[in-house]
CSV table of C-alpha atoms and ligand atoms in Angstrom, one decimal:
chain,number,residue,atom,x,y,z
A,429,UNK,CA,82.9,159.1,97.9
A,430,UNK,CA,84.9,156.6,100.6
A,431,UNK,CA,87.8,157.2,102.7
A,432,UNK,CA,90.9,154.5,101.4
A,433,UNK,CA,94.3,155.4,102.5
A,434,UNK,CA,97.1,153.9,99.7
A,435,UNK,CA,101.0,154.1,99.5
A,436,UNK,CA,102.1,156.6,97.1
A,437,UNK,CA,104.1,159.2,95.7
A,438,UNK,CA,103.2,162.8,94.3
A,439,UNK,CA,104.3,162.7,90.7
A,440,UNK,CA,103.4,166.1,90.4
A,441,UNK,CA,101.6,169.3,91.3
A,442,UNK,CA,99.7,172.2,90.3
A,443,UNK,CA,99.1,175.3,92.4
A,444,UNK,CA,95.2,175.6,93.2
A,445,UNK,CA,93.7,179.1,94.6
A,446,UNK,CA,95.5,180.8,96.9
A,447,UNK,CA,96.6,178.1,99.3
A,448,UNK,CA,96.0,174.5,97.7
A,449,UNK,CA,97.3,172.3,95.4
A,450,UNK,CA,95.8,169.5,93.1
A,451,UNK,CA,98.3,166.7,93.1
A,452,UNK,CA,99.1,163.5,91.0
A,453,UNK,CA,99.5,160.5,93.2
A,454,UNK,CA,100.7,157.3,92.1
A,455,UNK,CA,99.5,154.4,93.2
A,456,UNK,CA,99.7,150.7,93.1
A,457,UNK,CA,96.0,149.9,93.3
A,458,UNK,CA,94.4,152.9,92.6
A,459,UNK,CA,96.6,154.0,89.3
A,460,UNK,CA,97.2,158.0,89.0
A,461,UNK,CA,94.9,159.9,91.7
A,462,UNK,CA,94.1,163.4,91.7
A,463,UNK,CA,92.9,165.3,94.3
A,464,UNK,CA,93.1,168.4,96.3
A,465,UNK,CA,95.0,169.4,98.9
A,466,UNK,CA,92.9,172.0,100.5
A,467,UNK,CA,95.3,174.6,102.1
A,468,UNK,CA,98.4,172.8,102.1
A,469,UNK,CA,100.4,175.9,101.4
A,470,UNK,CA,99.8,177.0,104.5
A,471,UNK,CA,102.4,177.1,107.1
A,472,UNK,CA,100.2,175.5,109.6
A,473,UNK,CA,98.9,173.0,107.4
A,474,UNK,CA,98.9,169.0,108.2
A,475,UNK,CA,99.1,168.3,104.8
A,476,UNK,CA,102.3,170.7,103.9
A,477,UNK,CA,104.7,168.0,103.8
A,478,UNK,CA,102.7,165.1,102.0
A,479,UNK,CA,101.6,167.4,99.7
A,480,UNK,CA,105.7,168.4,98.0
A,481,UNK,CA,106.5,167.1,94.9
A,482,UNK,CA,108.3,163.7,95.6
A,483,UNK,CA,106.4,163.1,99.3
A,484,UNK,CA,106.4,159.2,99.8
A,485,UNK,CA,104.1,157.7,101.8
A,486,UNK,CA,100.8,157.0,102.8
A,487,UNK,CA,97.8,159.2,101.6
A,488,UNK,CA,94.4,158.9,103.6
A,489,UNK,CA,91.9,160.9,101.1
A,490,UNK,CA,87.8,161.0,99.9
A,491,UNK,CA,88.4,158.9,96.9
A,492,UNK,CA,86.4,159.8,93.5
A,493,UNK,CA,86.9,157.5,91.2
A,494,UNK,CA,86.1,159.3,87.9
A,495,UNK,CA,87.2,163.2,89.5
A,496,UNK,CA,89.1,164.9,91.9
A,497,UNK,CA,89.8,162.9,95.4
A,498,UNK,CA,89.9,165.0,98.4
A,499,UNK,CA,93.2,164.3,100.9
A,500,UNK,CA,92.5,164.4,104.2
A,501,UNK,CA,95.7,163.3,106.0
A,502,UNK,CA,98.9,161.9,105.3
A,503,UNK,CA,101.9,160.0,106.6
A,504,UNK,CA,105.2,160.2,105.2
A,505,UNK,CA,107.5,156.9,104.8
A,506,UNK,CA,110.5,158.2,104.3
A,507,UNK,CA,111.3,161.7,103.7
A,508,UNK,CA,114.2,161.2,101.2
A,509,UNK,CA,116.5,163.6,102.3
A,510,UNK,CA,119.7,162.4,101.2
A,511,UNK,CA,118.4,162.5,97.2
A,512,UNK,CA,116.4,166.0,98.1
A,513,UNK,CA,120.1,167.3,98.8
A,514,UNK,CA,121.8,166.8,95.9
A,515,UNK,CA,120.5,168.1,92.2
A,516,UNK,CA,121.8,165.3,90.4
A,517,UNK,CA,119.8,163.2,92.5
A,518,UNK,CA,116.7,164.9,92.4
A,519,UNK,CA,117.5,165.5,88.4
A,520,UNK,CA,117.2,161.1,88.6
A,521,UNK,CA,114.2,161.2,91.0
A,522,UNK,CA,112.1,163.9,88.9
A,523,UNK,CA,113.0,161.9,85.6
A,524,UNK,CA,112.1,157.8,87.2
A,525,UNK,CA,108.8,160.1,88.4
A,526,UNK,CA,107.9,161.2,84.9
A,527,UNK,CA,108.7,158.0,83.2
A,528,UNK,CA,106.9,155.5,85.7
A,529,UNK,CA,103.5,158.3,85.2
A,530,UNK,CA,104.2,158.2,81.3
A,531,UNK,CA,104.9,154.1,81.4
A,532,UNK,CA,101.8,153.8,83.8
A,533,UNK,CA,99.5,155.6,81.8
A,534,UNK,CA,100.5,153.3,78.4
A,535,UNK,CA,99.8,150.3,80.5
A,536,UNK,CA,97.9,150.7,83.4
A,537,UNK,CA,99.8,148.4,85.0
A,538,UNK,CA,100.4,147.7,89.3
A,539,UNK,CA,103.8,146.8,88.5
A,540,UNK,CA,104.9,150.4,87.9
A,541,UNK,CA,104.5,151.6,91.4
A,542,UNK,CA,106.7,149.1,92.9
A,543,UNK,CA,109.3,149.2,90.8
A,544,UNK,CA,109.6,153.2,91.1
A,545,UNK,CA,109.4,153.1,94.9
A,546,UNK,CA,112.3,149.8,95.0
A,547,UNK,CA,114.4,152.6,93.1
A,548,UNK,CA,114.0,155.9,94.8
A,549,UNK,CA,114.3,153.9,97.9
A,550,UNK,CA,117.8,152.5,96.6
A,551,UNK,CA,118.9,155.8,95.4
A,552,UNK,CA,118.2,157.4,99.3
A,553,UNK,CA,119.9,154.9,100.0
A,554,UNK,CA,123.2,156.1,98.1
A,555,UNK,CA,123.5,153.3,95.3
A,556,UNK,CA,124.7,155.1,92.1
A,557,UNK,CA,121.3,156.6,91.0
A,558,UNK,CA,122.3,156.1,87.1
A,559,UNK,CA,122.9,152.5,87.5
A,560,UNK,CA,119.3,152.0,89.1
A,561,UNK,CA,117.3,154.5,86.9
A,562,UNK,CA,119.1,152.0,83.7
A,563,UNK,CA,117.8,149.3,85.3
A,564,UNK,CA,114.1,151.0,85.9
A,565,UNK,CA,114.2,152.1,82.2
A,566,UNK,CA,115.2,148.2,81.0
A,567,UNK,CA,112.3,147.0,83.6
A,568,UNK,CA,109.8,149.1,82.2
A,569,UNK,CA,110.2,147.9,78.7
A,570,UNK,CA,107.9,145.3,78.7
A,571,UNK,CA,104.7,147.7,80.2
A,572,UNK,CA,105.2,149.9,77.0
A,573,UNK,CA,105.0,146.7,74.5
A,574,UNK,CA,108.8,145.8,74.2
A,575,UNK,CA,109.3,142.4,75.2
A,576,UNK,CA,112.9,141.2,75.2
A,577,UNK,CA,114.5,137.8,75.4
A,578,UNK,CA,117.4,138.1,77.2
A,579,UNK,CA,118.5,134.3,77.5
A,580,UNK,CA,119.3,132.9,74.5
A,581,UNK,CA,119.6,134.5,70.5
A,582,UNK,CA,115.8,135.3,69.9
A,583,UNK,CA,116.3,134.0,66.2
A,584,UNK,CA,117.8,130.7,66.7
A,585,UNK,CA,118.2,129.9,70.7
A,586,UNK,CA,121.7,129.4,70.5
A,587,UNK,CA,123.1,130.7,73.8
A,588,UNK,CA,126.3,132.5,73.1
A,589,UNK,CA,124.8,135.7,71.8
A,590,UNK,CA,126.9,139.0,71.2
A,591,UNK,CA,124.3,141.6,70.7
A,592,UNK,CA,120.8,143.3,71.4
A,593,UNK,CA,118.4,143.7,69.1
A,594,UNK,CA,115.6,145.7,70.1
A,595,UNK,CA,113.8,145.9,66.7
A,596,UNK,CA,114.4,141.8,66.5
A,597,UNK,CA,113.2,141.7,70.4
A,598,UNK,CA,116.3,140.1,72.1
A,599,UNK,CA,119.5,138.4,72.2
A,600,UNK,CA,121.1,137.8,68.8
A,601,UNK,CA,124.1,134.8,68.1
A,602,UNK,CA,127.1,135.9,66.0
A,603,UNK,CA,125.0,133.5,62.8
A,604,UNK,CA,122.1,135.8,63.2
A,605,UNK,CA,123.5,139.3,63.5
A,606,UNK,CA,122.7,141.3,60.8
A,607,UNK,CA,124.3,145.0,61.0
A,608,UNK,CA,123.7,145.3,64.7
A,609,UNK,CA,126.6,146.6,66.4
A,610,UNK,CA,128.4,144.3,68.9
A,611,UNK,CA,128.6,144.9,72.3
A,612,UNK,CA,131.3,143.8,75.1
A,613,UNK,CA,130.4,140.5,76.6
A,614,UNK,CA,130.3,142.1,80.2
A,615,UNK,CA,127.7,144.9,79.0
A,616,UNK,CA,125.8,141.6,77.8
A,617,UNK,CA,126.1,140.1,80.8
A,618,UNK,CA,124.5,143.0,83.0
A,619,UNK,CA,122.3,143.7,80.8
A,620,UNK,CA,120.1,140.6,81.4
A,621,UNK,CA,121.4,141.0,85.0
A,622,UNK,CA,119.2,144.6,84.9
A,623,UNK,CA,116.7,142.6,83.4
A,624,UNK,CA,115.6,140.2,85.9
A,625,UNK,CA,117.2,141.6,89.1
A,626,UNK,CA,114.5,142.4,91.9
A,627,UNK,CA,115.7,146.6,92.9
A,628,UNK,CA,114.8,146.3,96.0
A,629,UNK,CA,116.7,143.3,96.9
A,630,UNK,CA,120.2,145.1,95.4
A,631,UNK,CA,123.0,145.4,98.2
A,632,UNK,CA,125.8,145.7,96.2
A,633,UNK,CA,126.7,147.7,93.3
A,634,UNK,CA,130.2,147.0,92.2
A,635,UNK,CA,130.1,147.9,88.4
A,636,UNK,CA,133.1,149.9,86.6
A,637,UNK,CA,132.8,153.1,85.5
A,638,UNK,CA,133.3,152.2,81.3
A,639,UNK,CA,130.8,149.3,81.6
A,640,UNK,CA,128.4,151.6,83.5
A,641,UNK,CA,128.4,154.3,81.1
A,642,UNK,CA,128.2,151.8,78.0
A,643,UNK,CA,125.2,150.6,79.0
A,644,UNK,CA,124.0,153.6,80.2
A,645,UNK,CA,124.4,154.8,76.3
A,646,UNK,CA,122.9,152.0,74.8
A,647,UNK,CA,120.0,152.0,77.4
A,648,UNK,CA,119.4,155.7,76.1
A,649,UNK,CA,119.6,155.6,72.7
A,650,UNK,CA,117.2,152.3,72.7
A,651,UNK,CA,114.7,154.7,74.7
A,652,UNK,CA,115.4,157.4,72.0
A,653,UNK,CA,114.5,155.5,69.0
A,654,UNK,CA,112.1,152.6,69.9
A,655,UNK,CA,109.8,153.8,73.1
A,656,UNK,CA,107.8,157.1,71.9
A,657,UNK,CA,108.2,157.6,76.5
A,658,UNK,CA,109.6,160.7,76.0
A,659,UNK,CA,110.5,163.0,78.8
A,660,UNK,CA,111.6,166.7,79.5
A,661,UNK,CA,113.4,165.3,82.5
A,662,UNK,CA,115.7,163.1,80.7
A,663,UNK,CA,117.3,166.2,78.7
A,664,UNK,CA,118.4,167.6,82.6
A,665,UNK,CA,120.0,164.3,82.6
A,666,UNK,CA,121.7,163.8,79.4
A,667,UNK,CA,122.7,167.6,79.7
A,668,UNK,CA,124.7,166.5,83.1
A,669,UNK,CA,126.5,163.7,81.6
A,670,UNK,CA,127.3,162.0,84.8
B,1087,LIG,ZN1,121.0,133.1,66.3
């Protein structure tokens, strides 16, 4: 065992005799770490706070690679208290947790982390938390095996496209569209704007509300029916129909 400390966020938690807690940790470098909080229920406990669901930050732990790690201390980065205060944000924050752990496990990927911390940052940060958890869900794609071209019609390259096609992996022209239904040029637009935009250099989110939701529907029902990432969380969401 060696001591490593690594930037992470507990994904979730189990309750461990009488006063610990085993807790997922995701990672960049290390991938999904368990380990044991030993006594971290405890009032008194260093390791209280790093060890909630959601903590952010960096963990200093015994690190096992094939078992359980051991934390030893932890700092937090940023305690996220404007999402912890508001259901519908924590409803986004436990949802973007489950998929980036579900996404990461299907593709073991270090682009995972990153994205997931860009977006709970934004959403502390007050951007519209369904607006960024579309664009985490479009982003993450690619690490469960959809690739999408989003510049040009992915059956003939002509540029002035007028739907998605997730089954055909893209962009398709008006000449190409088969009985894919079309979809309003500005939703187009976004879409590949979602695509390729780095989260955590967003400032300004100035999207109407009918755009918003469109692509917020077609985002979901593409999820639904082509990514087999299905999560409990997302129900919470739907069910809220923000
Ligand atoms: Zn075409």
């Amino acid at each position: 065992m060696k001591v490593i400390s690594v930037e992470g966020i507990v994904v979730s938690s189990t309750p461990f005799k009488e006063n610990s807690k085993i807790l997922n940790i995701l990672t960049k470098e290390n991938g999904i770490i368990g380990c044991i909080s030993k006594g971290c229920k405890s009032l008194k406990s260093k390791l209280r706070l790093i060890s909630e669901n959601f903590a952010y930050g960096t963990f200093h732990l015994y690190y096992k690679e094939n078992g359980l790690s051991t934390l030893i201390d932890g700092d937090i980065k940023n305690y996220l208290l404007n999402t912890k205060s508001d259901i519908v944000k924590v409803g986004y924050l436990t949802y973007l947790c489950e998929l980036a752990t579900n996404v990461y496990k299907e593709s073991e990927s270090e682009k995972i982390f990153p994205i997931l911390e860009s977006a709970i940052t934004k959403i502390e940060e007050e951007f519209d938390p369904k607006i960024i958890t579309n664009i985490v869900e479009l982003q993450y794609l690619e690490y469960i095996g959809i690739n999408l071209n989003l510049n040009e019609c992915v059956k003939c390259g002509n540029t002035k496209v007028v739907t998605l096609s997730i089954d055909k992996g893209g962009y398709i022209c008006a000449n190409c569209r088969t009985n894919e239904p079309l979809i309003d040029e500005k939703v187009m637009k976004l879409l590949r704007l979602y695509y390729y935009v780095d989260i955590s250099k967003i400032s300004n989110l100035d999207i109407d509300d009918s755009v918003r939701n469109n692509i917020n529907l077609i985002i979901s029902e593409y999820y639904e029916l082509y990514s087999g990432v299905v999560t409990k969380s997302k129900k919470f969401l739907k069910d809220l129909d923000l």
